[in-house]
Coordinates of C-alpha atoms in Angstrom, one line a residue:
X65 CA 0.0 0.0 0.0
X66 CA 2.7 2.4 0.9
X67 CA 5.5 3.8 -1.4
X68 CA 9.2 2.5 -1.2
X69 CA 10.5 5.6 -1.0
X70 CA 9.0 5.8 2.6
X71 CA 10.1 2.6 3.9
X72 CA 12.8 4.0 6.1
X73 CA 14.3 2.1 9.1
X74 CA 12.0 4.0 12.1
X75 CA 13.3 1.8 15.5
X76 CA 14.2 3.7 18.1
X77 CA 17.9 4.1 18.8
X78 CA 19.7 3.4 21.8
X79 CA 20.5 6.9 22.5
X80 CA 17.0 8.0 21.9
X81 CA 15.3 5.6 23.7
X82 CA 18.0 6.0 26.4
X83 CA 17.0 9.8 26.8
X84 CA 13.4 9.2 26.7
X85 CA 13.8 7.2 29.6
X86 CA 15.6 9.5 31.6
X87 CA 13.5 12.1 30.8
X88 CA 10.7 10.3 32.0
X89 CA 11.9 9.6 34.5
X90 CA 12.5 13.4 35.0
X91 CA 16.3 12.8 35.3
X92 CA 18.6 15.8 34.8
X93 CA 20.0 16.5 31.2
X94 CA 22.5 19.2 30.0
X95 CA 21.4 19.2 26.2
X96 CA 24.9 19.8 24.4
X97 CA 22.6 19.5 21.0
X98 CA 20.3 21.6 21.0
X99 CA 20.7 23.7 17.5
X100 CA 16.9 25.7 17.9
X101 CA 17.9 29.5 19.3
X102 CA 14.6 29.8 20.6
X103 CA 14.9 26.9 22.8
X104 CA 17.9 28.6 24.3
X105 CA 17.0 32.2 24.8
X106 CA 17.5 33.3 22.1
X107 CA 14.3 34.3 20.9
X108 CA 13.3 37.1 18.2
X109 CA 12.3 40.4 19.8
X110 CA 8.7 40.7 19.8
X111 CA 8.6 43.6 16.8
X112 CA 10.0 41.1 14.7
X113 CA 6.8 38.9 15.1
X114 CA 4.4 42.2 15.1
X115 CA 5.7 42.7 11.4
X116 CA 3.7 39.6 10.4
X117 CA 0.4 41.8 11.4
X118 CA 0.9 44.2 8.1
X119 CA -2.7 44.0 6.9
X120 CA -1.4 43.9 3.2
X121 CA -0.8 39.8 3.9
X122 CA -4.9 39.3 4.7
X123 CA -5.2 39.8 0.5
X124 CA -3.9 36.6 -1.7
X125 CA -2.1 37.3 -5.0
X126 CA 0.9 34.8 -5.1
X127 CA 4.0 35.1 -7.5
X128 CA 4.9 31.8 -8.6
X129 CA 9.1 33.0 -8.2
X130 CA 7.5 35.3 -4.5
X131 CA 6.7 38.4 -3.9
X132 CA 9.0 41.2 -6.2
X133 CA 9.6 42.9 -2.8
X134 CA 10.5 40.1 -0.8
X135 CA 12.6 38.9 -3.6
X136 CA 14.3 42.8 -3.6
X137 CA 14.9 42.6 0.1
X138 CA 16.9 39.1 -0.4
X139 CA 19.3 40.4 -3.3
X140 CA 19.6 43.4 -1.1
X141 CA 21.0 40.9 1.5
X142 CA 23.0 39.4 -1.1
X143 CA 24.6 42.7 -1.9
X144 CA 25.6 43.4 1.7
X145 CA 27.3 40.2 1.5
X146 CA 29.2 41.3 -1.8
X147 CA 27.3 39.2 -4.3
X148 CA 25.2 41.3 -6.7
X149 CA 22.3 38.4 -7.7
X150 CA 19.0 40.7 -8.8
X151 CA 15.6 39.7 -7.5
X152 CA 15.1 38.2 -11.2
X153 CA 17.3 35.3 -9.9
X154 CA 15.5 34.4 -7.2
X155 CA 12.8 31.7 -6.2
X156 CA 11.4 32.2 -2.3
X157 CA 10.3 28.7 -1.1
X158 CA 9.1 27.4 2.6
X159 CA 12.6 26.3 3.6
X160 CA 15.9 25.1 2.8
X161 CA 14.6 21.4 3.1
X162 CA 12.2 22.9 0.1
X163 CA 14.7 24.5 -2.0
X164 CA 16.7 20.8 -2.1
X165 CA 13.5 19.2 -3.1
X166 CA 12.7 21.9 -5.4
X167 CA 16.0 21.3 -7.0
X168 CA 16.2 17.2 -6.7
X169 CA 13.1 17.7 -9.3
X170 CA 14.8 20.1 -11.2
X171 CA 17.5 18.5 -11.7
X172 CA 17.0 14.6 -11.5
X173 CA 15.3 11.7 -12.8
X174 CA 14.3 9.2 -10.6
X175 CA 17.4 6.5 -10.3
X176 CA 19.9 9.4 -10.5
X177 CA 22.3 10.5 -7.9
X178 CA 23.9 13.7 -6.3
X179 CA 27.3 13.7 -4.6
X180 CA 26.7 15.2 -0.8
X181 CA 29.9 16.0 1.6
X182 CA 30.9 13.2 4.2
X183 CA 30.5 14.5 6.8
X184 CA 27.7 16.6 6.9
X185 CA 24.0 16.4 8.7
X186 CA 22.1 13.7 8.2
X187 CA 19.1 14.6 6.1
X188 CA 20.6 14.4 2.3
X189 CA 19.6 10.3 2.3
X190 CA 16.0 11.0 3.2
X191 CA 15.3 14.4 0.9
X192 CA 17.0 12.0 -2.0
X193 CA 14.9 9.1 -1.1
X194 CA 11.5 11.0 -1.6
X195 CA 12.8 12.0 -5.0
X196 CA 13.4 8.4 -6.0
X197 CA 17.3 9.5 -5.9
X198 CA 20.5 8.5 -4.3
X199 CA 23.0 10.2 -2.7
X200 CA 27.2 9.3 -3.2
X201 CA 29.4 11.0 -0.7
X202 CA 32.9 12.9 -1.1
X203 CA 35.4 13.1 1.7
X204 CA 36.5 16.5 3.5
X205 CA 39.8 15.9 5.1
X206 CA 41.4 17.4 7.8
X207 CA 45.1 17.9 8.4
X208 CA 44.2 21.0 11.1
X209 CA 42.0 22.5 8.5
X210 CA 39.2 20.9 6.5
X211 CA 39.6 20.7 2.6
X212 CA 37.3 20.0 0.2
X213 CA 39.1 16.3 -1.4
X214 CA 38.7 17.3 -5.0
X215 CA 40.0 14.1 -6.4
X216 CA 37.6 11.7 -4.5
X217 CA 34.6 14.7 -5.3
X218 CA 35.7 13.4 -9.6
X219 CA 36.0 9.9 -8.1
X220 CA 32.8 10.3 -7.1
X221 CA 31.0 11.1 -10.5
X222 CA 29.6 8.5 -12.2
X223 CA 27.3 8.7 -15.3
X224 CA 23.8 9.6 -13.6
X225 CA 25.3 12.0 -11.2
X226 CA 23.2 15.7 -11.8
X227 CA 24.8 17.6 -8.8
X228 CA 27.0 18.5 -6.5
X229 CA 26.1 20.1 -3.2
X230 CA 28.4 22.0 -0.7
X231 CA 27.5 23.2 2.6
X232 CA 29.3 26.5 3.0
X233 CA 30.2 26.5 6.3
X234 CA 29.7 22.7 6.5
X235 CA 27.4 21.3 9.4
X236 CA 29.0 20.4 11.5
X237 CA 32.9 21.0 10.8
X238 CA 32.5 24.7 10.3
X239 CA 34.4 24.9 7.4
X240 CA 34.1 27.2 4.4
X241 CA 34.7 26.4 1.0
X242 CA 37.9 27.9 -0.4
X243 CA 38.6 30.2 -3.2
X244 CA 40.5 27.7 -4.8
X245 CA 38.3 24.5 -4.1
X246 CA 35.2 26.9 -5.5
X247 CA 37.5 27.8 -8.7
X248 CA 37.8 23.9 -9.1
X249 CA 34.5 23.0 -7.8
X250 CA 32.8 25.1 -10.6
X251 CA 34.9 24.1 -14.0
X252 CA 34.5 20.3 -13.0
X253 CA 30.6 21.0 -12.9
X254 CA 30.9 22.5 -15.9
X255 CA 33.2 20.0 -17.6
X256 CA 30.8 17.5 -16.3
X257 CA 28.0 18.8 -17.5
X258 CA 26.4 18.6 -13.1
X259 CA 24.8 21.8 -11.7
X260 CA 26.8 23.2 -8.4
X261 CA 24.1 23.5 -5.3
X262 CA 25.8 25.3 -2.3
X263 CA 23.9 25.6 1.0
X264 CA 24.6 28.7 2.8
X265 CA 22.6 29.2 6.0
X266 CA 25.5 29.8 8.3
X267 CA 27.2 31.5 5.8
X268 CA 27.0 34.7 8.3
X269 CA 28.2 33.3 11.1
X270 CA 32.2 33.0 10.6
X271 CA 34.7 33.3 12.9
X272 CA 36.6 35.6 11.3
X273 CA 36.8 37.4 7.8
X274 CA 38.9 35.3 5.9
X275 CA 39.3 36.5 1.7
X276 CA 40.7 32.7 0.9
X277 CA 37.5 31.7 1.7
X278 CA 34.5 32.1 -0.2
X279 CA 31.2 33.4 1.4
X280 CA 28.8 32.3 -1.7
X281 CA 28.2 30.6 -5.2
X282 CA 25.4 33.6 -5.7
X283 CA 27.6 34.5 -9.1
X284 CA 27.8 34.2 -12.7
X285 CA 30.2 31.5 -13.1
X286 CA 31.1 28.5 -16.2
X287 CA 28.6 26.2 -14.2
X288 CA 24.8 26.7 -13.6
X289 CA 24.6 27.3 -9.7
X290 CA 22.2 27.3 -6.9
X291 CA 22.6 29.3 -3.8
X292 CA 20.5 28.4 -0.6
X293 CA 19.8 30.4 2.3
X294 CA 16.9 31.4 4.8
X295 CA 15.7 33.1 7.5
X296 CA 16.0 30.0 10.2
X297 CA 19.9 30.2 10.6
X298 CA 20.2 33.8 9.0
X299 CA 18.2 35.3 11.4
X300 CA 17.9 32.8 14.1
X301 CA 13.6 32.1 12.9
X302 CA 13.0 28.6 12.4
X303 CA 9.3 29.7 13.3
X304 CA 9.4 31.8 10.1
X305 CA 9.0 29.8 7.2
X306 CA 10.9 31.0 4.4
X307 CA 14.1 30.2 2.2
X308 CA 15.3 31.3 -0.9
X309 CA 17.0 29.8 -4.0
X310 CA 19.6 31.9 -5.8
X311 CA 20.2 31.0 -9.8
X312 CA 23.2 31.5 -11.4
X313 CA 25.5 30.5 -14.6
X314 CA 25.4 30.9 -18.1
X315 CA 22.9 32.5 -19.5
X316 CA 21.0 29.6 -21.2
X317 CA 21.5 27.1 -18.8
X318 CA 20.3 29.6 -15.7
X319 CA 17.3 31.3 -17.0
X320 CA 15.7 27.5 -18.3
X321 CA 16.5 26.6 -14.6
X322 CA 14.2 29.9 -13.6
X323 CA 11.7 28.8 -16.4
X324 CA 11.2 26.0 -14.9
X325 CA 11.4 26.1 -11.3
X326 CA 8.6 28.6 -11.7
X327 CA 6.5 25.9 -12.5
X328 CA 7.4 24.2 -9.9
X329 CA 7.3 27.0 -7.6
X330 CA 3.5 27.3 -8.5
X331 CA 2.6 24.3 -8.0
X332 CA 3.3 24.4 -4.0
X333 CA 3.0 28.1 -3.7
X334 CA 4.1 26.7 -0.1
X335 CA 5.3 29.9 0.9
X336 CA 2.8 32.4 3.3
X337 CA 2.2 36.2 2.3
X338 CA 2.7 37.8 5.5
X339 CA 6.0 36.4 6.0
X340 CA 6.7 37.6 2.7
X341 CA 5.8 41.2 3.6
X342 CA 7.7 41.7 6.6
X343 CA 10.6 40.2 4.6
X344 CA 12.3 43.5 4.1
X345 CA 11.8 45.0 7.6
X346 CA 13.6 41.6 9.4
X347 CA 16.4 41.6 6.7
X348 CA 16.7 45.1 8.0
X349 CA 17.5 44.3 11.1
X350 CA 19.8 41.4 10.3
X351 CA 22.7 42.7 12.8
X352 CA 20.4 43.0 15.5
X353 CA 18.9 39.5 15.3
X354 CA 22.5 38.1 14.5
X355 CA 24.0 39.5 17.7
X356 CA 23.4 37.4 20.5
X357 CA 23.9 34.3 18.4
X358 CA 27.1 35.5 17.0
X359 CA 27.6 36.2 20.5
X360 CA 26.7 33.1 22.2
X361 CA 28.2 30.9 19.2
X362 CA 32.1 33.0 19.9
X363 CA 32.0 33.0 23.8
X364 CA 30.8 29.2 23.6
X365 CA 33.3 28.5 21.9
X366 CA 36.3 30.2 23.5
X367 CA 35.2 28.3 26.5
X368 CA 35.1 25.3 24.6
X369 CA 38.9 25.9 23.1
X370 CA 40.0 26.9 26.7
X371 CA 38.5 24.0 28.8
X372 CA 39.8 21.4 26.3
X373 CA 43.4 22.7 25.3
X374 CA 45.3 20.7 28.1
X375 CA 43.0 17.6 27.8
X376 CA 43.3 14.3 25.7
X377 CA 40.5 15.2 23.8
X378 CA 40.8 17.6 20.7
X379 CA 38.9 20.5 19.4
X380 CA 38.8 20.4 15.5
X381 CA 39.7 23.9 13.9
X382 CA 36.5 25.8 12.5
X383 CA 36.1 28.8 10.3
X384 CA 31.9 29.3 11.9
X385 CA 29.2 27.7 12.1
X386 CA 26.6 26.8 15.2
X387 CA 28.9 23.8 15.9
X388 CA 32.0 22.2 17.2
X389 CA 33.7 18.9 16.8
X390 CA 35.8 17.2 19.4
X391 CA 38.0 14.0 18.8
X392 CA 38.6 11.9 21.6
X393 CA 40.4 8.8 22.5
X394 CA 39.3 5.6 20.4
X395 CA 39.7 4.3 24.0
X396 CA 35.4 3.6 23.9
X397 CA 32.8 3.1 20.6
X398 CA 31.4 6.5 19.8
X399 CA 27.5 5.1 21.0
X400 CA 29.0 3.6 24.3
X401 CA 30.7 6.7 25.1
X402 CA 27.7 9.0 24.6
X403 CA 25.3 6.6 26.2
X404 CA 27.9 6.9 29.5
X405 CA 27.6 10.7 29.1
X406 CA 23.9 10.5 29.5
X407 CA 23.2 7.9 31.6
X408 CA 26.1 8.6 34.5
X409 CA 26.1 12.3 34.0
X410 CA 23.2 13.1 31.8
X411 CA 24.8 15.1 29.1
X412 CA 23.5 14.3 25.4
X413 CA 26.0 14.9 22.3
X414 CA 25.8 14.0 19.6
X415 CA 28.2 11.1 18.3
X416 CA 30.4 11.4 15.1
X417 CA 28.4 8.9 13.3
X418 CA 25.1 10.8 13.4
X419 CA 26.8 12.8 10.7
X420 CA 28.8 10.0 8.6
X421 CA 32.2 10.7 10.0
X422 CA 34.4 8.0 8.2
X423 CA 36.2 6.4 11.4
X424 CA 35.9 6.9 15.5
X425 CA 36.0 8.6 17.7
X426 CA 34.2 12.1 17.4
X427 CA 31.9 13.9 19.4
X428 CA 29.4 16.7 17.7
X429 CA 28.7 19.5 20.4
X430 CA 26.3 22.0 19.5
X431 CA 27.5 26.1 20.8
X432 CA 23.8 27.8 21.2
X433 CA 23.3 26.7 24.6
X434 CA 23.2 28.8 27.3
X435 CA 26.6 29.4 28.8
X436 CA 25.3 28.1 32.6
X437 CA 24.4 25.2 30.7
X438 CA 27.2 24.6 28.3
X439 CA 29.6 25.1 31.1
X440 CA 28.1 22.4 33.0
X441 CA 27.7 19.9 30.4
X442 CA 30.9 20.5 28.9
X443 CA 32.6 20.4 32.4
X444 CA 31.3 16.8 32.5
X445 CA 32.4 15.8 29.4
X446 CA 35.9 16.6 29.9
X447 CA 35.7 14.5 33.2
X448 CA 34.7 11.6 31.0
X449 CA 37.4 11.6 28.4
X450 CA 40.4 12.7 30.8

């Protein structure tokens, strides 16, 4: 009766079933996961959410590609950011989640595949199984800094690959993609004849400028590009339903991508008019909703870098992201070691298999909790892996 691509494995995991137990059981846990800012006091002033009350979004008249003024206010963004994209080469959608699904139809034919970065967060396999795709993964190595492994990403290619997606910063290594990996990135596309998708929702949150690094694929280049953002990382509003797709390329091959992801576009018309009015007024005040997680992401992590430097357990280098990685000693399996953390000292992280890492033994923290709270949690760790 049901459809294959729906037949996913759906047993409870140890770790989950572990936690719901505890919690049950109303047992103390220091989430070190939590990745939702409004979970964590970090919540949107209340004129953000007032916006949404412009009576101009009671009246209906949808533009398959969004509103032209919602549309405006993004390649404004994209401007501030350096990357001049004009509101023609834009497509509003409900999410980011959308805008991959969006493109998987673009793009694919059911049986094809997309090459996806290992590791990354898990939710590549199951937007690619409800397009009757596949996913093949590429390596990012690390030798103190992550790099994109360009020979393994041609490796990779095989004759019903249609894409390549980067996550610039990556979730959850934090790393950018480089000038030089972009520059490659974009003639094998090209070569290839594959389109270049590049997922940017924590492209704001760096540590630090960096000009070998590259911020966005939101730019004419020799292969037809996608840029994804949206306001649930940008602006800290996962409440706020609304992402955006930027097209780029040659000339031909990006405005038949436009052409037809109108169509598309119009047949969800998933994305709500009020949101789309107040668009402009919350990109306005970008820097004020940025703040405090800017904030809470750097302090987090200096305490992070601080508390660990002296231990057996290392922090990865990052150039952003909401994130942080920490090896530690292959001395336990990653699930036995965070099943110990939250069962003896109820702190939940996340272990490095969640997101594909390759080998053991990693541990994924996330750096939006509150500081009371990520002190304590991280305190704990470090007693574990001493």
């Amino acid at each position: 009766m049901f459809s294959s691509r729906t037949r996913w494995d759906r047993a409870q995991n140890r770790l989950s079933a572990l936690l719901e137990r505890r919690r049950q059981a109303g047992g103390d846990v220091v989430d070190l996961t939590v990745s939702n800012p409004t979970e964590v006091g970090l919540q949107a002033p209340d004129e953000v959410l007032a916006l949404l009350g412009d009576a101009q979004g009671a009246a209906y008249a949808p533009d398959p590609r969004g509103l032209a003024s919602a549309r405006e206010a993004v390649a404004a963004d994209f401007a501030r950011r350096g990357h001049a994209v004009g509101a023609e080469r834009l497509v509003l959608c409900a999410s980011t989640s959308e805008a991959y699904a969006w493109l998987f139809k673009l793009l694919a034919d059911p049986g094809d595949n997309v090459l996806v970065p290992r590791p990354s967060y898990p939710l590549f396999e199951f937007l690619a199984d409800l397009e009757s795709i596949s996913t093949r993964s590429y390596p990012l190595a690390y030798d103190g800094a992550w790099h994109v492994d360009l020979a393994a990403v041609e490796e990779a290619i095989r004759p019903r690959t249609r894409a390549i997606v980067v996550v610039n910063p990556n979730n959850p290594t934090g790393s950018f993609v480089s000038s030089t990996e972009a520059h490659r990135l974009q003639g094998l596309c090209a070569r290839r004849g594959l389109a270049l998708v590049s997922d940017e929702v924590f492209a704001d949150f760096g540590e630090e400028p960096d000009p070998s690094r590259v911020t966005s694929f939101a730019g004419d280049g020799p292969a037809l590009a996608f840029a994804l953002g949206g306001l649930s990382k940008s602006c800290g509003l996962p409440q706020l339903k609304l992402g955006w797709i930027a097209v780029s390329g040659p000339p031909e091959l990006r405005d038949e991508a436009l052409a037809r992801l109108e169509i598309v576009a119009d047949t969800y018309l998933s994305v709500s008019t009020p949101v789309q009015r107040a668009l402009p007024d919350i990109l306005a005040r970008l820097p004020k909703l940025q703040a405090p997680i800017a904030a809470r992401v750097k302090r987090n992590r200096g305490a992070l870098r601080e508390r660990f430097v002296a231990s057996s357990a290392t922090l990865l280098a990052a150039d952003g992201g909401w994130s942080a990685v920490l090896q530690v000693p292959a001395t336990l399996p990653e699930e036995q070691r965070v099943l110990r953390l939250l069962e003896r000292d109820g702190v939940l992280v996340h272990p490095g298999f969640f997101f594909d890492f390759p080998r053991e033994a990693y541990l994924v923290v996330s750096l939006l909790p509150r500081p009371a709270d990520f002190d304590r949690g991280t305190a704990r760790l470090l007693a574990d892996v001493l």
